Amino acid sequence: MRIARFVVDSDPAFGIVEGDEGSEEIAVISGDPFFTGIQPTGTRHKLEDVRLLAPIIPRSKVVGIGRNYAEHIKEMGNETPPAPLMFLKPNTSVIGPNEPMPLPEFSDEVSYEAELCVVIGRICKDVPVDRVDEVIFGYTCGNDLTARDAQRTDNQWARAKGFDGSAPIGPWIETELDPEDLAVRGRLDGELKQDGRTSQMIWGVRELVSYVSQAFTLLPGDIIMTGTPAGVGTIEAGQRYEVEIEGIGRLSNTARR
């Protein structure tokens, strides 16, 4: 099931995206599916007639995972961490599909990072690996934008990873997906730059959710960005980056100053 958040006239609403590419429709649901479940209203819209928003604005947090693909670690000249390397991005970093990505004035070196994102569905803490599936609402595409120059100079990654608009996500949340071996691709102005698979992650989705939940109480709508495959590079104003994840769809955003 693909859960989207969108606007037609004014107020945001949630809906289920149905149909094949090019002929999709959104079946509107009432309320918030994270708290009220899936309740169709009977209203439908063509996908082309609505504006998609970020499928969720986290009530609490976005947890990023760094250095989770061996080839990406190698290309950046880093060492493999002994455990998942976590950082936080505020919910003000989240933007939706086709929204402009604002490049911060303090950076001249912003890079793209295509990532599979896990969306949490229920409050949880200290989740055993074998029960992780119970707390996952679904999955979406993400782009973990990073100001590399700030990352090098700052002792913490808050500014480099958490600036406004640094976490595009979307286009919707896929609730029925096996995350173990999915293609993760990224294209800059149509040119393939990243091409990996989630099976190449050092720590898989279930290990990550369990590990993160040991540090943080996870709330409905929280997002875990699971790391990026090799091929990262810089993006300039006017360039467009598209993240495509097998079984989910495509997230596309254009950078601007």
PDB file of N, CA and C in Angstrom, residues 2-15 17 26 34 47 49-58 94-100 119 140-141 167-173 223 250-253:
ATOM      1  N   ARG A   2       0.581   2.171  -0.904  1.00  0.00           N
ATOM      2  CA  ARG A   2       1.346   3.413  -0.991  1.00  0.00           C
ATOM      3  C   ARG A   2       0.542   4.544  -0.349  1.00  0.00           C
ATOM      4  N   ILE A   3       1.049   5.070   0.766  1.00  0.00           N
ATOM      5  CA  ILE A   3       0.375   6.134   1.498  1.00  0.00           C
ATOM      6  C   ILE A   3       1.043   7.455   1.148  1.00  0.00           C
ATOM      7  N   ALA A   4       0.260   8.375   0.585  1.00  0.00           N
ATOM      8  CA  ALA A   4       0.776   9.680   0.196  1.00  0.00           C
ATOM      9  C   ALA A   4       0.124  10.775   1.034  1.00  0.00           C
ATOM     10  N   ARG A   5       0.800  11.887   1.126  1.00  0.00           N
ATOM     11  CA  ARG A   5       0.264  13.105   1.747  1.00  0.00           C
ATOM     12  C   ARG A   5       0.261  14.170   0.655  1.00  0.00           C
ATOM     13  N   PHE A   6      -0.828  14.919   0.535  1.00  0.00           N
ATOM     14  CA  PHE A   6      -0.969  15.787  -0.631  1.00  0.00           C
ATOM     15  C   PHE A   6      -1.907  16.949  -0.317  1.00  0.00           C
ATOM     16  N   VAL A   7      -1.931  17.897  -1.240  1.00  0.00           N
ATOM     17  CA  VAL A   7      -2.922  18.972  -1.190  1.00  0.00           C
ATOM     18  C   VAL A   7      -3.587  19.085  -2.559  1.00  0.00           C
ATOM     19  N   VAL A   8      -4.845  19.434  -2.538  1.00  0.00           N
ATOM     20  CA  VAL A   8      -5.574  19.742  -3.768  1.00  0.00           C
ATOM     21  C   VAL A   8      -5.880  21.238  -3.803  1.00  0.00           C
ATOM     22  N   ASP A   9      -6.535  21.726  -2.765  1.00  0.00           N
ATOM     23  CA  ASP A   9      -6.865  23.144  -2.684  1.00  0.00           C
ATOM     24  C   ASP A   9      -6.110  23.837  -1.555  1.00  0.00           C
ATOM     25  N   SER A  10      -6.262  23.322  -0.333  1.00  0.00           N
ATOM     26  CA  SER A  10      -5.625  24.015   0.781  1.00  0.00           C
ATOM     27  C   SER A  10      -5.037  23.043   1.795  1.00  0.00           C
ATOM     28  N   ASP A  11      -5.896  22.398   2.587  1.00  0.00           N
ATOM     29  CA  ASP A  11      -5.413  21.584   3.695  1.00  0.00           C
ATOM     30  C   ASP A  11      -4.800  20.263   3.225  1.00  0.00           C
ATOM     31  N   PRO A  12      -3.676  19.864   3.837  1.00  0.00           N
ATOM     32  CA  PRO A  12      -3.087  18.564   3.489  1.00  0.00           C
ATOM     33  C   PRO A  12      -4.012  17.415   3.866  1.00  0.00           C
ATOM     34  N   ALA A  13      -3.926  16.337   3.097  1.00  0.00           N
ATOM     35  CA  ALA A  13      -4.703  15.132   3.372  1.00  0.00           C
ATOM     36  C   ALA A  13      -3.837  13.923   3.045  1.00  0.00           C
ATOM     37  N   PHE A  14      -4.263  12.768   3.536  1.00  0.00           N
ATOM     38  CA  PHE A  14      -3.593  11.513   3.230  1.00  0.00           C
ATOM     39  C   PHE A  14      -4.454  10.707   2.261  1.00  0.00           C
ATOM     40  N   GLY A  15      -3.795   9.861   1.470  1.00  0.00           N
ATOM     41  CA  GLY A  15      -4.528   9.004   0.563  1.00  0.00           C
ATOM     42  C   GLY A  15      -3.711   7.794   0.162  1.00  0.00           C
ATOM     43  N   VAL A  17      -2.316   5.634  -2.919  1.00  0.00           N
ATOM     44  CA  VAL A  17      -2.016   5.731  -4.347  1.00  0.00           C
ATOM     45  C   VAL A  17      -2.273   4.379  -4.985  1.00  0.00           C
ATOM     46  N   ILE A  26      -5.447   8.776  -6.389  1.00  0.00           N
ATOM     47  CA  ILE A  26      -5.342   8.789  -4.932  1.00  0.00           C
ATOM     48  C   ILE A  26      -6.728   8.629  -4.344  1.00  0.00           C
ATOM     49  N   PHE A  34      -1.367   7.219  10.838  1.00  0.00           N
ATOM     50  CA  PHE A  34      -0.484   6.786  11.924  1.00  0.00           C
ATOM     51  C   PHE A  34      -1.249   6.608  13.236  1.00  0.00           C
ATOM     52  N   LEU A  47      -3.678  11.432  -9.739  1.00  0.00           N
ATOM     53  CA  LEU A  47      -2.415  11.824  -9.133  1.00  0.00           C
ATOM     54  C   LEU A  47      -1.888  13.120  -9.746  1.00  0.00           C
ATOM     55  N   ASP A  49      -3.452  15.615 -10.610  1.00  0.00           N
ATOM     56  CA  ASP A  49      -4.234  16.779 -10.198  1.00  0.00           C
ATOM     57  C   ASP A  49      -3.935  17.234  -8.775  1.00  0.00           C
ATOM     58  N   VAL A  50      -3.031  16.544  -8.088  1.00  0.00           N
ATOM     59  CA  VAL A  50      -2.700  16.921  -6.718  1.00  0.00           C
ATOM     60  C   VAL A  50      -1.221  17.285  -6.632  1.00  0.00           C
ATOM     61  N   ARG A  51      -0.868  17.948  -5.554  1.00  0.00           N
ATOM     62  CA  ARG A  51       0.544  18.245  -5.289  1.00  0.00           C
ATOM     63  C   ARG A  51       0.990  17.392  -4.114  1.00  0.00           C
ATOM     64  N   LEU A  52       1.948  16.513  -4.377  1.00  0.00           N
ATOM     65  CA  LEU A  52       2.450  15.645  -3.326  1.00  0.00           C
ATOM     66  C   LEU A  52       3.313  16.434  -2.352  1.00  0.00           C
ATOM     67  N   LEU A  53       3.151  16.127  -1.068  1.00  0.00           N
ATOM     68  CA  LEU A  53       3.961  16.700  -0.002  1.00  0.00           C
ATOM     69  C   LEU A  53       4.875  15.615   0.562  1.00  0.00           C
ATOM     70  N   ALA A  54       5.760  16.001   1.462  1.00  0.00           N
ATOM     71  CA  ALA A  54       6.505  14.983   2.201  1.00  0.00           C
ATOM     72  C   ALA A  54       5.490  14.046   2.841  1.00  0.00           C
ATOM     73  N   PRO A  55       5.631  12.727   2.664  1.00  0.00           N
ATOM     74  CA  PRO A  55       4.597  11.813   3.147  1.00  0.00           C
ATOM     75  C   PRO A  55       4.404  11.832   4.658  1.00  0.00           C
ATOM     76  N   ILE A  56       5.404  12.333   5.380  1.00  0.00           N
ATOM     77  CA  ILE A  56       5.277  12.522   6.818  1.00  0.00           C
ATOM     78  C   ILE A  56       6.250  13.622   7.243  1.00  0.00           C
ATOM     79  N   ILE A  57       5.790  14.490   8.139  1.00  0.00           N
ATOM     80  CA  ILE A  57       6.689  15.402   8.838  1.00  0.00           C
ATOM     81  C   ILE A  57       6.854  14.809  10.233  1.00  0.00           C
ATOM     82  N   PRO A  58       8.043  14.318  10.567  1.00  0.00           N
ATOM     83  CA  PRO A  58       8.201  13.627  11.846  1.00  0.00           C
ATOM     84  C   PRO A  58       7.797  14.507  13.027  1.00  0.00           C
ATOM     85  N   VAL A  94      13.070  18.367   6.648  1.00  0.00           N
ATOM     86  CA  VAL A  94      12.262  17.538   5.758  1.00  0.00           C
ATOM     87  C   VAL A  94      11.510  18.381   4.742  1.00  0.00           C
ATOM     88  N   ILE A  95      11.638  18.020   3.466  1.00  0.00           N
ATOM     89  CA  ILE A  95      10.840  18.594   2.392  1.00  0.00           C
ATOM     90  C   ILE A  95      10.307  17.445   1.542  1.00  0.00           C
ATOM     91  N   GLY A  96       9.351  17.760   0.659  1.00  0.00           N
ATOM     92  CA  GLY A  96       8.701  16.723  -0.120  1.00  0.00           C
ATOM     93  C   GLY A  96       9.170  16.648  -1.555  1.00  0.00           C
ATOM     94  N   PRO A  97       8.565  15.760  -2.331  1.00  0.00           N
ATOM     95  CA  PRO A  97       8.945  15.588  -3.741  1.00  0.00           C
ATOM     96  C   PRO A  97       8.685  16.848  -4.538  1.00  0.00           C
ATOM     97  N   ASN A  98       9.636  17.155  -5.429  1.00  0.00           N
ATOM     98  CA  ASN A  98       9.563  18.301  -6.343  1.00  0.00           C
ATOM     99  C   ASN A  98       9.669  19.655  -5.657  1.00  0.00           C
ATOM    100  N   GLU A  99       9.859  19.672  -4.337  1.00  0.00           N
ATOM    101  CA  GLU A  99      10.126  20.939  -3.668  1.00  0.00           C
ATOM    102  C   GLU A  99      11.581  21.335  -3.915  1.00  0.00           C
ATOM    103  N   PRO A 100      11.869  22.638  -4.018  1.00  0.00           N
ATOM    104  CA  PRO A 100      13.248  23.063  -4.200  1.00  0.00           C
ATOM    105  C   PRO A 100      14.098  22.750  -2.982  1.00  0.00           C
ATOM    106  N   VAL A 119      10.166   4.331   8.083  1.00  0.00           N
ATOM    107  CA  VAL A 119       9.199   5.168   8.790  1.00  0.00           C
ATOM    108  C   VAL A 119       8.602   4.342   9.933  1.00  0.00           C
ATOM    109  N   THR A 140      10.276   4.792   2.530  1.00  0.00           N
ATOM    110  CA  THR A 140      10.211   5.821   1.509  1.00  0.00           C
ATOM    111  C   THR A 140      11.621   6.131   1.015  1.00  0.00           C
ATOM    112  N   CYS A 141      11.718   6.939  -0.028  1.00  0.00           N
ATOM    113  CA  CYS A 141      13.008   7.372  -0.571  1.00  0.00           C
ATOM    114  C   CYS A 141      13.474   8.626   0.169  1.00  0.00           C
ATOM    115  N   ALA A 167      16.688  17.138   3.998  1.00  0.00           N
ATOM    116  CA  ALA A 167      16.157  15.768   4.014  1.00  0.00           C
ATOM    117  C   ALA A 167      14.918  15.650   3.132  1.00  0.00           C
ATOM    118  N   PRO A 168      15.068  15.748   1.814  1.00  0.00           N
ATOM    119  CA  PRO A 168      13.924  15.442   0.942  1.00  0.00           C
ATOM    120  C   PRO A 168      13.503  13.987   1.121  1.00  0.00           C
ATOM    121  N   ILE A 169      12.195  13.748   1.230  1.00  0.00           N
ATOM    122  CA  ILE A 169      11.681  12.380   1.310  1.00  0.00           C
ATOM    123  C   ILE A 169      10.428  12.261   0.441  1.00  0.00           C
ATOM    124  N   GLY A 170      10.118  11.035   0.043  1.00  0.00           N
ATOM    125  CA  GLY A 170       8.915  10.797  -0.751  1.00  0.00           C
ATOM    126  C   GLY A 170       9.175   9.757  -1.848  1.00  0.00           C
ATOM    127  N   PRO A 171       8.287   9.612  -2.813  1.00  0.00           N
ATOM    128  CA  PRO A 171       7.081  10.420  -2.993  1.00  0.00           C
ATOM    129  C   PRO A 171       5.926   9.994  -2.095  1.00  0.00           C
ATOM    130  N   TRP A 172       6.024   8.767  -1.521  1.00  0.00           N
ATOM    131  CA  TRP A 172       4.999   8.222  -0.636  1.00  0.00           C
ATOM    132  C   TRP A 172       5.647   7.172   0.232  1.00  0.00           C
ATOM    133  N   ILE A 173       4.864   6.597   1.124  1.00  0.00           N
ATOM    134  CA  ILE A 173       5.347   5.524   1.990  1.00  0.00           C
ATOM    135  C   ILE A 173       4.773   4.201   1.488  1.00  0.00           C
ATOM    136  N   ILE A 223      11.722   8.942  11.372  1.00  0.00           N
ATOM    137  CA  ILE A 223      12.363   8.414  10.165  1.00  0.00           C
ATOM    138  C   ILE A 223      13.793   7.999  10.494  1.00  0.00           C
ATOM    139  N   ARG A 250      10.147   7.071  -7.201  1.00  0.00           N
ATOM    140  CA  ARG A 250      11.188   8.064  -7.456  1.00  0.00           C
ATOM    141  C   ARG A 250      10.899   9.366  -6.719  1.00  0.00           C
ATOM    142  N   LEU A 251      11.953   9.931  -6.154  1.00  0.00           N
ATOM    143  CA  LEU A 251      11.926  11.223  -5.464  1.00  0.00           C
ATOM    144  C   LEU A 251      12.829  12.167  -6.225  1.00  0.00           C
ATOM    145  N   SER A 252      12.307  13.310  -6.656  1.00  0.00           N
ATOM    146  CA  SER A 252      13.071  14.231  -7.474  1.00  0.00           C
ATOM    147  C   SER A 252      12.970  15.640  -6.917  1.00  0.00           C
ATOM    148  N   ASN A 253      14.137  16.326  -6.806  1.00  0.00           N
ATOM    149  CA  ASN A 253      14.193  17.689  -6.290  1.00  0.00           C
ATOM    150  C   ASN A 253      15.288  18.468  -7.005  1.00  0.00           C
TER     151      ASN A 253
END
